CSV table of C-alpha atoms and ligand atoms in Angstrom, one decimal:
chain,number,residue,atom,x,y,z
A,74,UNK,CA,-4.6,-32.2,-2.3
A,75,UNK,CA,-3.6,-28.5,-2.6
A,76,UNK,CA,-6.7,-26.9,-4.0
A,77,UNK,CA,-6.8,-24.2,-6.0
A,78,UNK,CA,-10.1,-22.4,-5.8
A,79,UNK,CA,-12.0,-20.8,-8.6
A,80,UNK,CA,-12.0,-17.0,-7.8
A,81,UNK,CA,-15.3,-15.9,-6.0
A,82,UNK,CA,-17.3,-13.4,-7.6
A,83,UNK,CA,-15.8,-9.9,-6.1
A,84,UNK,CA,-13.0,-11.5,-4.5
A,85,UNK,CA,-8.7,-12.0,-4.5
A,86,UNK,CA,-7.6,-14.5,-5.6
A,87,UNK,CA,-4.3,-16.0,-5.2
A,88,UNK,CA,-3.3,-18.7,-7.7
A,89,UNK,CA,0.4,-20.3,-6.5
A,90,UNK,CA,1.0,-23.3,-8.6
A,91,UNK,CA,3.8,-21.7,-10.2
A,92,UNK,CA,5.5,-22.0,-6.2
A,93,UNK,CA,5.0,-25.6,-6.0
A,94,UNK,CA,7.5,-28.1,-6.8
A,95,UNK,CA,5.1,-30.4,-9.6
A,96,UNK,CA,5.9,-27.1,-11.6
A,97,UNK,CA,9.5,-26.0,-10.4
A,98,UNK,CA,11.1,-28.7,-8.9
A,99,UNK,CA,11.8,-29.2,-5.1
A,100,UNK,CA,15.4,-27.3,-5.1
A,101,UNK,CA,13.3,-24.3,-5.9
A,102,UNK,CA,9.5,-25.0,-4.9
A,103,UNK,CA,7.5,-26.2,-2.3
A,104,UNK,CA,6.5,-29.5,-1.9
A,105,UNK,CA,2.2,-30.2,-1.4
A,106,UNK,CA,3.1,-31.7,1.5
A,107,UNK,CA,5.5,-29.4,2.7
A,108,UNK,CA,2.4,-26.3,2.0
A,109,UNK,CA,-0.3,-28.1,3.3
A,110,UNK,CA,2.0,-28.6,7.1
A,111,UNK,CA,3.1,-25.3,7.1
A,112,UNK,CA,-0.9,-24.4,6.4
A,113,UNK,CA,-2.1,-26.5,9.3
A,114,UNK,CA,0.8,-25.3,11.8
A,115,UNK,CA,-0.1,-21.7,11.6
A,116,UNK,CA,-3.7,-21.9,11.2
A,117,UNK,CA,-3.7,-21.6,15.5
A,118,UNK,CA,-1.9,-18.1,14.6
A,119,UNK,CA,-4.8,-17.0,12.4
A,120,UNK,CA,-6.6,-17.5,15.5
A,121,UNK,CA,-4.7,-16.2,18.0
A,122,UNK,CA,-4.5,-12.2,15.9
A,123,UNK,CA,-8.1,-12.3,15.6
A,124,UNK,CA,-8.4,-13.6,19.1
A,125,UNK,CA,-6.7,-10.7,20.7
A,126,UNK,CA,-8.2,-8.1,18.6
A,127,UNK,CA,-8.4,-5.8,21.5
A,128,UNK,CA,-4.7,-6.3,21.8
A,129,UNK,CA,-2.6,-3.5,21.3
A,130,UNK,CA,-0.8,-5.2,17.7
A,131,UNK,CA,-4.1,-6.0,15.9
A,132,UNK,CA,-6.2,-3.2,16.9
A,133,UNK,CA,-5.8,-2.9,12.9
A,134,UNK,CA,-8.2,-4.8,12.0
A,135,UNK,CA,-10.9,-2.8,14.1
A,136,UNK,CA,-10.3,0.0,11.6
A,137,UNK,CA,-13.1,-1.1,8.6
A,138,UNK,CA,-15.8,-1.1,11.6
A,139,UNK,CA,-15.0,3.2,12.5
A,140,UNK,CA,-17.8,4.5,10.7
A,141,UNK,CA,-18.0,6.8,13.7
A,142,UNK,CA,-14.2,8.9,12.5
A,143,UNK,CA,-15.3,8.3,8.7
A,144,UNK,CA,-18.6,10.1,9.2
A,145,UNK,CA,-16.4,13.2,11.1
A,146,UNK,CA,-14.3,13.1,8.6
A,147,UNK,CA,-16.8,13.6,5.6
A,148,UNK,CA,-18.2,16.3,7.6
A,149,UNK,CA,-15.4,18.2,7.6
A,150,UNK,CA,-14.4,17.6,4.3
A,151,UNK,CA,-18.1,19.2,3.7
A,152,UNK,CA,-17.3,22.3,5.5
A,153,UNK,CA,-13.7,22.7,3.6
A,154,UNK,CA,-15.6,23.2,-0.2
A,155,UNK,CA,-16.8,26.5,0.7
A,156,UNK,CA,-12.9,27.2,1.3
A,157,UNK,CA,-13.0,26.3,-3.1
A,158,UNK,CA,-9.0,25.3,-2.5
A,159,UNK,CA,-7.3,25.3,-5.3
A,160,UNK,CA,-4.6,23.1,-4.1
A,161,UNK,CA,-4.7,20.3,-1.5
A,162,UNK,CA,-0.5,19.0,0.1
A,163,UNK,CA,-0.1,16.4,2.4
A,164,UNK,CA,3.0,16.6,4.2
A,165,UNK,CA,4.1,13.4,5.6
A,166,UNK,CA,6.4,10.2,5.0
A,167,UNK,CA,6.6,6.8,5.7
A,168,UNK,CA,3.2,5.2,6.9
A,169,UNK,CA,2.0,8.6,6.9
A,170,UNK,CA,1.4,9.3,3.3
A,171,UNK,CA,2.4,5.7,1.3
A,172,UNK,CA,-1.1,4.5,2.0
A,173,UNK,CA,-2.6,7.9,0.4
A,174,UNK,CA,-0.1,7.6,-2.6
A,175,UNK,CA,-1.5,4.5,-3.3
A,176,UNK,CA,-4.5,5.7,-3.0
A,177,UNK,CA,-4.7,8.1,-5.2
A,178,UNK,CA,-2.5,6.4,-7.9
A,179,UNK,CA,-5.2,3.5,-7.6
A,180,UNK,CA,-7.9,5.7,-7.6
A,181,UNK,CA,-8.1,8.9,-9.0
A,182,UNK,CA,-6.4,8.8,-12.5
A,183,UNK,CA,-3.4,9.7,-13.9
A,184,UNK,CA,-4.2,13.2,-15.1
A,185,UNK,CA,-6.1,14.3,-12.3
A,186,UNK,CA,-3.9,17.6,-11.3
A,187,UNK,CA,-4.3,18.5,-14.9
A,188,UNK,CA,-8.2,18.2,-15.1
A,189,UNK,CA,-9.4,18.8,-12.1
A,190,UNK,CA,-9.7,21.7,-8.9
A,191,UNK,CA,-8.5,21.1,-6.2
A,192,UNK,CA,-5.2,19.7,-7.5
A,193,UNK,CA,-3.6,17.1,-4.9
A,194,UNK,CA,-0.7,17.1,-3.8
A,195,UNK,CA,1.7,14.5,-1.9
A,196,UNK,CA,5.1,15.2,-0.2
A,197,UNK,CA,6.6,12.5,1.4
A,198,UNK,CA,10.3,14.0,1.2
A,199,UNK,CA,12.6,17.2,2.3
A,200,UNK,CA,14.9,17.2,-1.5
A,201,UNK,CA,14.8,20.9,-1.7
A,202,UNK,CA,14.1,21.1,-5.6
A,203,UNK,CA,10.3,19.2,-5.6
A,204,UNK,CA,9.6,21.5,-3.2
A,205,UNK,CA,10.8,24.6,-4.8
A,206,UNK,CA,8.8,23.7,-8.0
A,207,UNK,CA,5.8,23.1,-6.1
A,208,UNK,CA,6.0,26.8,-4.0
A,209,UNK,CA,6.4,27.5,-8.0
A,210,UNK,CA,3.1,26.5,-8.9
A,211,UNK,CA,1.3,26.2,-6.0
A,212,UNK,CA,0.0,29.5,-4.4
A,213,UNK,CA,-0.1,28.7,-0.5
A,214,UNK,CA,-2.6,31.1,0.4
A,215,UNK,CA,-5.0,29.2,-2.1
A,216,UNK,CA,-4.1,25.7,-0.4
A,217,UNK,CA,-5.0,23.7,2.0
A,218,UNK,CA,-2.6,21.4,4.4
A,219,UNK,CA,-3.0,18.3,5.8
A,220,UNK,CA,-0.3,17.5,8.0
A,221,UNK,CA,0.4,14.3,9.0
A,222,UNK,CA,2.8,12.4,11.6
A,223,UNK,CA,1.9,9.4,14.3
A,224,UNK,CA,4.5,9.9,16.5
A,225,UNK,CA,4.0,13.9,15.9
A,226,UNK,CA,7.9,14.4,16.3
A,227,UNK,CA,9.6,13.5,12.8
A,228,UNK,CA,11.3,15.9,11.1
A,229,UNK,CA,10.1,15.6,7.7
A,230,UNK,CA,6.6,16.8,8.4
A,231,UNK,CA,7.2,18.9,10.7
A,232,UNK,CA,10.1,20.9,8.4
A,233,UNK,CA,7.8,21.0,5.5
A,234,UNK,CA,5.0,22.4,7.9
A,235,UNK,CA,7.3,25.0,9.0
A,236,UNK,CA,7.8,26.0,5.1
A,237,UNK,CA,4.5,26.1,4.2
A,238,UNK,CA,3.3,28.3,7.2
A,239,UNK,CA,6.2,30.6,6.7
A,240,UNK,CA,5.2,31.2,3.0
A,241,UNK,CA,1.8,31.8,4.6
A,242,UNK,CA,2.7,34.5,7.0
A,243,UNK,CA,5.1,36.1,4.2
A,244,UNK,CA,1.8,36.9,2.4
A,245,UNK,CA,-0.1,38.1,5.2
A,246,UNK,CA,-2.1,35.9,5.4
A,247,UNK,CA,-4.2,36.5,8.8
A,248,UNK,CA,-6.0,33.0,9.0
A,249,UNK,CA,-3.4,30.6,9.3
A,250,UNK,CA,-5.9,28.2,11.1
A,251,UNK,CA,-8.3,27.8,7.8
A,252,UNK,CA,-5.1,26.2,6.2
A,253,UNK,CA,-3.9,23.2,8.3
A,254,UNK,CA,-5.3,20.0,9.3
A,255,UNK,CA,-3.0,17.9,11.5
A,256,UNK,CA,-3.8,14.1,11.8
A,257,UNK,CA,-1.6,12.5,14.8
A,258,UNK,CA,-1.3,10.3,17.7
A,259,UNK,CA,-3.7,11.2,20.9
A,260,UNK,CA,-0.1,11.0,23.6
A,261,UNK,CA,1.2,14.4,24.0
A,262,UNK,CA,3.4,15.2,21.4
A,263,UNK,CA,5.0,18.6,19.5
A,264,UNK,CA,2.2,18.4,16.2
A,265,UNK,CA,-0.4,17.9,19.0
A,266,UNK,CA,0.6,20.8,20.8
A,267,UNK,CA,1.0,23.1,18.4
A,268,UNK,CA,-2.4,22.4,16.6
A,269,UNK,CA,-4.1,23.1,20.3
A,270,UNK,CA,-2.0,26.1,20.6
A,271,UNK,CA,-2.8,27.7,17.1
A,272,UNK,CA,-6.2,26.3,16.8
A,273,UNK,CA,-5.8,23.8,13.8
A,274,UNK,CA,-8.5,21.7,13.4
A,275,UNK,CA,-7.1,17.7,14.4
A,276,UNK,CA,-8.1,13.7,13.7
A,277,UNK,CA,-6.4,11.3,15.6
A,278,UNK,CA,-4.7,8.2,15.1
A,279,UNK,CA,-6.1,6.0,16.9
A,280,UNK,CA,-3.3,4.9,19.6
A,281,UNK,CA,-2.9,1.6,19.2
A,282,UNK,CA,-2.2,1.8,15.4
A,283,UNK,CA,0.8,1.6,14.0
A,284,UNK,CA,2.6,4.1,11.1
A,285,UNK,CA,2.5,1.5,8.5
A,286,UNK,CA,-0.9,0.0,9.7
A,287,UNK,CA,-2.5,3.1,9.3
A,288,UNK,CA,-3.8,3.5,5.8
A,289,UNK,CA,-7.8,2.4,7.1
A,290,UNK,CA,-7.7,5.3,9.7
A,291,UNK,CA,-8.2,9.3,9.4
A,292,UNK,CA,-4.5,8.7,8.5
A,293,UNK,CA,-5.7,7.3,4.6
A,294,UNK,CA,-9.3,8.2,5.2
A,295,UNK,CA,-8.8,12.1,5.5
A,296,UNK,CA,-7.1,12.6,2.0
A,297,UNK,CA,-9.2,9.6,0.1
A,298,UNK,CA,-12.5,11.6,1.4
A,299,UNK,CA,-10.8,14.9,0.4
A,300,UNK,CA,-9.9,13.0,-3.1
A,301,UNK,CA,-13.3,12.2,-3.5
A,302,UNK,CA,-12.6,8.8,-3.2
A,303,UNK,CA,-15.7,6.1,-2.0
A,304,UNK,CA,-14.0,5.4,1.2
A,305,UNK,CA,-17.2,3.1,2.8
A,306,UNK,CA,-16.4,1.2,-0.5
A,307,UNK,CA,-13.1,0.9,1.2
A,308,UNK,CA,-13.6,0.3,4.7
A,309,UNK,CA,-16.5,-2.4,3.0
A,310,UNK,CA,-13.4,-4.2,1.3
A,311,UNK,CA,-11.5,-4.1,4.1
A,312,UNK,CA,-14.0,-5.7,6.5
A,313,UNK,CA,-15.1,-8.4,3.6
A,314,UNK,CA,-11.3,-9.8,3.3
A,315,UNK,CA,-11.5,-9.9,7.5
A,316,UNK,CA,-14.2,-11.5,7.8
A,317,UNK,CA,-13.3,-14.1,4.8
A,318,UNK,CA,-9.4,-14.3,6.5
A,319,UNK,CA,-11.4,-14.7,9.7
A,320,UNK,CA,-13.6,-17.7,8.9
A,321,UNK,CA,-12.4,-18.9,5.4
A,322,UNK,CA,-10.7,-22.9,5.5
A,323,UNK,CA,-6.7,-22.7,5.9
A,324,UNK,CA,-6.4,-23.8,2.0
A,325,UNK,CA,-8.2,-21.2,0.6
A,326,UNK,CA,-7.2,-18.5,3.1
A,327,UNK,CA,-5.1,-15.9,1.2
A,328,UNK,CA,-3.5,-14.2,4.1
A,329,UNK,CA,-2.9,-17.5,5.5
A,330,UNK,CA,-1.3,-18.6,2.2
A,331,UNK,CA,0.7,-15.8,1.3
A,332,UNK,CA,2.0,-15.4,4.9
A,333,UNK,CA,3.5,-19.6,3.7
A,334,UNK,CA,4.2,-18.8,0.5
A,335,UNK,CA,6.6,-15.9,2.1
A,336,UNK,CA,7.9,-17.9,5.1
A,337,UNK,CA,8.9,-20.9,3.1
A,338,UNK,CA,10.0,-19.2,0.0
A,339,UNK,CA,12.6,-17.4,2.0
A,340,UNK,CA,13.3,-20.1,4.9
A,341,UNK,CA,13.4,-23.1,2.9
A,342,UNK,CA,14.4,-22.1,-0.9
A,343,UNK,CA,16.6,-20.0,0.2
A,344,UNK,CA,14.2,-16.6,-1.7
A,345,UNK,CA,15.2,-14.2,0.5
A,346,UNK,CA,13.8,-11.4,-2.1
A,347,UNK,CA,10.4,-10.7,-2.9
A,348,UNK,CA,9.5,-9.2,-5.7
A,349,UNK,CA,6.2,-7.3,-6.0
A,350,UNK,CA,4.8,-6.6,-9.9
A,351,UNK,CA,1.5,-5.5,-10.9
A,352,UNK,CA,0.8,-5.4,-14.1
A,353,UNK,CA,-1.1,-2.1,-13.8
A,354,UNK,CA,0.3,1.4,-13.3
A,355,UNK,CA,-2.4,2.1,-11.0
A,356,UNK,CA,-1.4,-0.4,-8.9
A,357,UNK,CA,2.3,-0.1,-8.9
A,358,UNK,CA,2.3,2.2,-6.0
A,359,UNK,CA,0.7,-0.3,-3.7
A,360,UNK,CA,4.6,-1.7,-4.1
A,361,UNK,CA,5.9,0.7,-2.4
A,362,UNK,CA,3.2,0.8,0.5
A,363,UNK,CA,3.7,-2.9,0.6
A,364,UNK,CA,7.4,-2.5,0.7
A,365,UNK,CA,7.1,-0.3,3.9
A,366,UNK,CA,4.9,-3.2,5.5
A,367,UNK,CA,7.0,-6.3,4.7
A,368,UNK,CA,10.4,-4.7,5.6
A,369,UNK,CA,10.0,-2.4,8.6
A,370,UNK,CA,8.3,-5.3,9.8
A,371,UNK,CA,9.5,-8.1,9.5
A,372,UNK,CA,13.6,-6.9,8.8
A,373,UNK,CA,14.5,-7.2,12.9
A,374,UNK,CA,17.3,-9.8,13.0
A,375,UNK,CA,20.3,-10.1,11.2
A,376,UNK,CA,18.8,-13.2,10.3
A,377,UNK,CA,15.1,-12.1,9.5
A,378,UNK,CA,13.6,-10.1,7.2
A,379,UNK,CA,12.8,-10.6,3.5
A,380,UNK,CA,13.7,-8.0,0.9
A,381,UNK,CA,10.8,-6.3,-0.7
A,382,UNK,CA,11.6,-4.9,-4.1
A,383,UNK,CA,8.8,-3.4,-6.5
A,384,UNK,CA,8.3,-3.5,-10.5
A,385,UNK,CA,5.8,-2.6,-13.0
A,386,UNK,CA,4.7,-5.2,-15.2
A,387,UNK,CA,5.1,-4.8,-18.6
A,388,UNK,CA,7.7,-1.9,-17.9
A,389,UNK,CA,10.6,-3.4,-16.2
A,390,UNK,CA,10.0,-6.9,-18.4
A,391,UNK,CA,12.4,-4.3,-20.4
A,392,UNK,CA,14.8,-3.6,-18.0
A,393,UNK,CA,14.1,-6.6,-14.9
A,394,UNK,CA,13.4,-9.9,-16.6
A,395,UNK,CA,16.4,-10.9,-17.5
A,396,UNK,CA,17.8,-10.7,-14.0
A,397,UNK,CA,15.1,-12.6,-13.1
A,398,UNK,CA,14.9,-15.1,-15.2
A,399,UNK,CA,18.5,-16.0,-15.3
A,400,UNK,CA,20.2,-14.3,-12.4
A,401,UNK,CA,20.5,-15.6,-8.5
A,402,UNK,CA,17.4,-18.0,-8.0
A,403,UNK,CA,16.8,-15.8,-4.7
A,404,UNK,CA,13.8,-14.2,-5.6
A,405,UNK,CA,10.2,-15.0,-5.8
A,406,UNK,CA,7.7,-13.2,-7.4
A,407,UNK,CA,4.0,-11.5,-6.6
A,408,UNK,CA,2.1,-10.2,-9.6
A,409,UNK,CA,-1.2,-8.5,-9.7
A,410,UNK,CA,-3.3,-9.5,-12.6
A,411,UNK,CA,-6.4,-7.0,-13.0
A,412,UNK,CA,-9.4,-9.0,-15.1
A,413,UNK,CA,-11.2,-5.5,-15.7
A,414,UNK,CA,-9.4,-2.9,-16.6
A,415,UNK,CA,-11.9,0.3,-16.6
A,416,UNK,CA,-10.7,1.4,-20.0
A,417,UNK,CA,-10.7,-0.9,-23.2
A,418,UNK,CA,-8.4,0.6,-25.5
A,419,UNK,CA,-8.2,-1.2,-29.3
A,420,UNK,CA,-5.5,-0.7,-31.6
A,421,UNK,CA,-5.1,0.3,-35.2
A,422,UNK,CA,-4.7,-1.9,-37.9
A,423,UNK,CA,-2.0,-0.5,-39.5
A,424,UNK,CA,1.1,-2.5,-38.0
A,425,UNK,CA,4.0,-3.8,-40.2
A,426,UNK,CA,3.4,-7.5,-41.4
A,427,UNK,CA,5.9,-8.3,-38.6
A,428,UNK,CA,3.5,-7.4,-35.7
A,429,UNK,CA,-0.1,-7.8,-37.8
A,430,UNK,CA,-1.0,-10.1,-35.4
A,431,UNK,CA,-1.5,-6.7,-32.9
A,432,UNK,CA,-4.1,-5.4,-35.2
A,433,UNK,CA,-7.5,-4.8,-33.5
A,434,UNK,CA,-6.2,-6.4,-30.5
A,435,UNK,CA,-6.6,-4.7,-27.2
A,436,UNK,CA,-4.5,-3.5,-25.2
A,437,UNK,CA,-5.8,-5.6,-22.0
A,438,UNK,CA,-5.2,-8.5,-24.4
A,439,UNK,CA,-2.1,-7.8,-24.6
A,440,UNK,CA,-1.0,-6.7,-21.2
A,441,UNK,CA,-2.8,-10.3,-20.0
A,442,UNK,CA,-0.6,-11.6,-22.3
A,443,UNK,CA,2.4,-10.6,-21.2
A,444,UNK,CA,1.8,-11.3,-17.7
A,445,UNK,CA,1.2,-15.0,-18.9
A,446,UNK,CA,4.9,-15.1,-21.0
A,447,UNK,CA,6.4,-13.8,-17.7
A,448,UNK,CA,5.0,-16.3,-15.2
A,449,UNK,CA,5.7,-18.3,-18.0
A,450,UNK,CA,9.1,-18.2,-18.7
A,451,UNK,CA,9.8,-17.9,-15.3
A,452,UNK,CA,8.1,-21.1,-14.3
A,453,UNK,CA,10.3,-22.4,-16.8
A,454,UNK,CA,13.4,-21.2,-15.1
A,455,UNK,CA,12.4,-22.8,-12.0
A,456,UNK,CA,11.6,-19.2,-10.1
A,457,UNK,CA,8.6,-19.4,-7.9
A,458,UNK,CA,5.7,-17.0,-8.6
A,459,UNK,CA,1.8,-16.3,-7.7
A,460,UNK,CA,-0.4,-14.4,-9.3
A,461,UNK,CA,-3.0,-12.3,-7.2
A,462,UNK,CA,-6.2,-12.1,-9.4
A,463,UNK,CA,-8.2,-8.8,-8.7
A,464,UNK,CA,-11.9,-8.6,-10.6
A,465,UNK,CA,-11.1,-4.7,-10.9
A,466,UNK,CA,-9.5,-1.6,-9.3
A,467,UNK,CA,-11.4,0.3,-7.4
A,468,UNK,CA,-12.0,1.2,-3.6
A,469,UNK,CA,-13.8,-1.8,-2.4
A,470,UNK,CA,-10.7,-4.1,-4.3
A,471,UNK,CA,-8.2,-1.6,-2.5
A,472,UNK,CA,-9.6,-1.8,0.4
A,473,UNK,CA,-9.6,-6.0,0.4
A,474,UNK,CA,-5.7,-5.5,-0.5
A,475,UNK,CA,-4.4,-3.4,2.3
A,476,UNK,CA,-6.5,-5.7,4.9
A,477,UNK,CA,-5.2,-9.0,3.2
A,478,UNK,CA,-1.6,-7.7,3.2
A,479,UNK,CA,-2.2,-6.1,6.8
A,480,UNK,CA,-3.3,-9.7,8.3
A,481,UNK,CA,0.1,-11.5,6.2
A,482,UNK,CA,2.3,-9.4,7.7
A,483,UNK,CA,0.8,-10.1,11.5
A,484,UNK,CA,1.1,-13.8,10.3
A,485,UNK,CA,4.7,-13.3,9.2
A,486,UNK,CA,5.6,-11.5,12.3
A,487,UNK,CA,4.7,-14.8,14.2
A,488,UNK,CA,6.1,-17.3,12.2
A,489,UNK,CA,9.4,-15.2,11.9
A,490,UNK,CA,8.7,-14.4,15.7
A,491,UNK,CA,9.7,-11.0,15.5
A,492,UNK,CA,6.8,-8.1,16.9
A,493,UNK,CA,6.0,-6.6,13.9
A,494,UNK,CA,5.0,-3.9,15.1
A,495,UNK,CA,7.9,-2.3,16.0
A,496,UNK,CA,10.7,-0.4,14.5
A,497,UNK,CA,13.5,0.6,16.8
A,498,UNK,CA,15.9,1.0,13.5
A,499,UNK,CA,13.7,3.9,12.2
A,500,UNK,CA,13.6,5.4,15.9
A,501,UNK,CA,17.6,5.1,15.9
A,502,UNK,CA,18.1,7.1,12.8
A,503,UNK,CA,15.5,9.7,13.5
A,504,UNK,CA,17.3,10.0,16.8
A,505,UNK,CA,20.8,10.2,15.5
A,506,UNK,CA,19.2,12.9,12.7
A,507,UNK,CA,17.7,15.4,15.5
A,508,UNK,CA,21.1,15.2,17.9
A,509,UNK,CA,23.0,16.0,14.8
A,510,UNK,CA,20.9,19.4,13.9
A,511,UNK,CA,20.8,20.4,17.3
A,512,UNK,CA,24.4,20.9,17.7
B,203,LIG,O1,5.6,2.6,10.3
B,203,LIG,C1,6.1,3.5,11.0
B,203,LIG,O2,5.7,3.7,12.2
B,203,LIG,C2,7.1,4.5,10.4
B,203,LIG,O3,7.6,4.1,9.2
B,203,LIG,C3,6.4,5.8,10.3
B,203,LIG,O4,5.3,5.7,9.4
B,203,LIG,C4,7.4,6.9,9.8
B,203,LIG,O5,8.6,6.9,10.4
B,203,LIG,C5,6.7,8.3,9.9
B,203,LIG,O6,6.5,8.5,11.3
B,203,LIG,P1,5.4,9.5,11.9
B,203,LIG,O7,4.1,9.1,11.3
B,203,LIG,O8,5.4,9.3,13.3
B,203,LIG,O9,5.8,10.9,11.4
C-alpha cells in the first residue's frame, strides 16, 4: 500500500494521489506498484548522498550545522547599523541572488521598501533602464553593497559593481571600503582580489558549494541577516528536513518521493514539463529559485533534463489553466498549499446576488478553494499533480523547502545519472560573452 501520511505537526507534506493511476489512469499516472519499486530502488541513493557528505557534491547539506559563519555574519551586520544605510543592493545573478529573492519575497512583506529604512534592493540583471531608475532613487553614497559571485569572474556582478563604485567616486566619496561587502569563492579569483586590494570587508563561499546550492551559506545568510530575517529559524528548518530525509521510511520520505514523482512523471508518462504553482505570492519566487535548481542541473543531455516552468496560483488559473487542462498531457504539476496564512482577511457583504455566496467569506477560504477546483479539474483531465502542504510561511518552513528541494535534486541527478553539480552550458556562454567584449 502507498500510504499517505497525515501531515506532522510543523512539517511538509507532500500528498500525490492525484499522480497515481487509481485517480488518472495508467497512460498518464503511476501505477502503486510501479511507485513503491522505484521507492525501494533508489532508497540505496538516499544513502549513498548522505554517506559521502564530506564529498565534494553534498557538502550542501553541511550548511544548516555553520553556526560558526552565521554568528560572523550577525556580527557584522551589528557593526553596519551605526552606518544607518538608507539603502541596501545586492548585485548578483543566478545562484547568487535567486535564493535571497526568495527570501525576501517569502519573508519580509510586500511593502517593505515603502515602510521601512534600510530599503533593499536586489539586482540580478545588466537591462540598463532598472538600473537607471534605481541610481534615480537611490543615493549611493547613502548605500550599502553586497556584492556577490561564486566563481568571482561573471560579468553581471562585476559590471554593476563597477557602476555603483563609479557613482561613488563621482561624489567624492573618500571611503569606498564602508560601502562594499563581497561574498565569493576562497580560490583566487578577480572579486577576491580586488576586495584584498581595496580593503572590502569578505565572506566566503564555502568551496565545495555550488551557485545554485548556495542559498544556506553567507551567500543567502548575509542579506536574510541584513533583512532582519530569523536566519537560525532557517538553518533550524533546514537541518529538521535533513535529518527527517536522513532517517525517515522510503514512503513517507518527501525528497525521496518527489525525486519519483519527477523521474517517472518525465521517464515513464512522457511529462517532460514541470510545472511549479504556489498558491501564495510570497512563495511564488521560490519558482524561480527552484527553476535554477531543477534545470541547470539536471538539463545535461539531449535526452535529460525536465523543463521547470513557474505560476502563481490563483493568478495564472486566468491566463494558464486552460493550457493545462486541455493542452499537451506533458506536464505535471507542484502546488504549494499554505494552511496558515499570517493575515485573515474577511470580505464585505455587499456582493451581487450572483456571488452572495462570497459574503463574509475569507479570503484564505477562498484561495484553498481554488487550489482544490484546480487539482480538481485537473485530476479530472487525467494531469498528474501533488500538493506540498506547508503549516505556514516563515523562516523555519523556508528553510525545510530549500533543503527538501536541495536533497531531490541530488536524488534526481542519480537517477538521471548526470553530476548535478555541474554546468558547463552556463561556463560556455559566459565564455563566448567575455571573448566577444574583449575584441
Ligand atoms: O549555479 C551556478 O553555479 C550558476 O548558475 C551561478 O549561480 C551563476 O552563473 C552566477 O555565477 P557566480 O556566482 O559565479 O557569479
Amino acid at each position: 500500500m502507498v500510504k499517505n501520511i497525515p501531515p506532522k505537526q510543523n512539517m511538509l507534506y507532500v500528498d500525490y494521489q492525484n499522480a497515481l493511476s487509481d485517480k488518472i489512469g495508467l497512460a498518464n499516472g503511476i501505477s502503486k506498484r510501479s511507485f513503491l519499486g522505484e521507492l525501494k530502488k533508489n532508497q540505496p541513493s538516499l544513502k549513498t548522498i548522505f554517506r559521502s557528505k564530506n564529498k565534494e557534491e553534498y557538502a550542501f547539506l553541511d550548511l544548516p550545522d555553520d553556526q560558526a559563519t552565521l554568528r560572523k555574519i550577525k556580527a557584522w551586520a551589528k557593526g553596519q547599523e551605526k552606518n544607518r544605510w538608507e539603502n541596501i543592493i545586492l548585485l548578483g545573478i543566478g545562484g547568487s541572488a535567486l535564493g535571497a529573492i526568495a527570501v525576501r519575497k517569502a519573508l519580509t512583506g510586500h511593502c517593505q521598501n515603502l515602510k521601512n529604512r534600510p530599503r533593499f534592493f536586489i539586482i540580478d540583471n545588466i537591462d540598463p533602464d532598472p538600473i537607471a531608475e534605481l541610481l534615480s532613487v537611490a543615493d549611493p553614497v547613502k548605500s550599502l553593497f553586497i556584492v556577490i559571485s561564486k566563481s568571482g569572474g561573471t560579468t553581471e556582478p562585476l559590471a554593476l559593481y563597477s557602476i555603483f563604485r563609479e557613482k561613488l567616486e563621482e561624489k567624492k566619496v573618500k571611503n569606498l571600503k564602508k560601502h562594499f561587502v563581497f561574498i565569493t569563492g576562497p580560490q583566487k579569483n578577480p572579486l577576491r582580489t580586488l576586495a584584498k586590494k581595496e580593503g572590502f570587508d569578505l565572506f566566503d563561499v564555502p568551496p565545495k558549494i555550488g551557485g545554485r546550492f548556495s542559498v544556506l551559506s553567507a551567500v543567502g545568510l548575509l542579506p536574510a541577516v541584513l533583512m532582519k530575517v530569523d536566519t537560525s529559524a532557517l538553518l533550524k528548518g533546514a537541518k529538521k528536513m535533513r535529518d527527517l530525509i536522513k532517517k525517515i521510511h522510503p514512503e513517507e520520505n518527501p525528497a525521496l518521493i518527489l525525486a519519483c514523482l519527477q523521474y517517472l512523471l518525465d521517464k515513464k508518462k512522457e511529462k517532460g514539463m514541470t510545472v511549479l504553482m504556489p498558491y501564495s505570492s510570497r512563495l511564488f519566487r521560490m519558482g524561480d529559485w527552484y527553476r535554477q535548481l531543477l534545470a541547470e542541473s539536471i538539463g545535461k543531455k539531449s535526452t535529460v533534463g525536465p523543463t521547470p516552468i513557474t505560476a502563481l496560483g490563483t493568478t495564472d488559473q486566468h491566463s494558464q489553466l486552460q493550457l493545462y487542462c486541455e493542452g499537451p498531457a506533458n506536464k505535471w504539476f507542484i502546488f504549494f498549499r499554505v494552511l496558515k496564512h499570517k493575515n485573515e482577511i474577511k470580505l464585505g457583504s455587499h456582493l451581487p446576488k450572483e456571488l452572495d455566496f462570497l459574503n463574509h467569506k475569507k479570503l484564505n477560504q477562498i484561495i484553498d478553494a481554488a487550489l482544490q477546483g484546480t487539482s480538481e479539474s485537473l485530476t479530472k483531465n487525467k494531469r498528474p499533480n501533488v500538493t506540498i502542504e506547508i503549516p505556514t510561511i516563515d523562516a523555519e518552513s523556508l528553510g525545510m523547502l530549500f533543503m527538501l528541494f536541495e536533497i531531490q535534486i541530488a536524488l534526481l541527478g542519480l537517477m538521471y545519472k548526470v553530476n548535478a553539480f555541474s554546468q558547463p552550458g552556463v561556463e560556455e556562454g559566459k565564455k563566448i560573452t567575455k571573448k566577444l567584449l574583449s575584441k
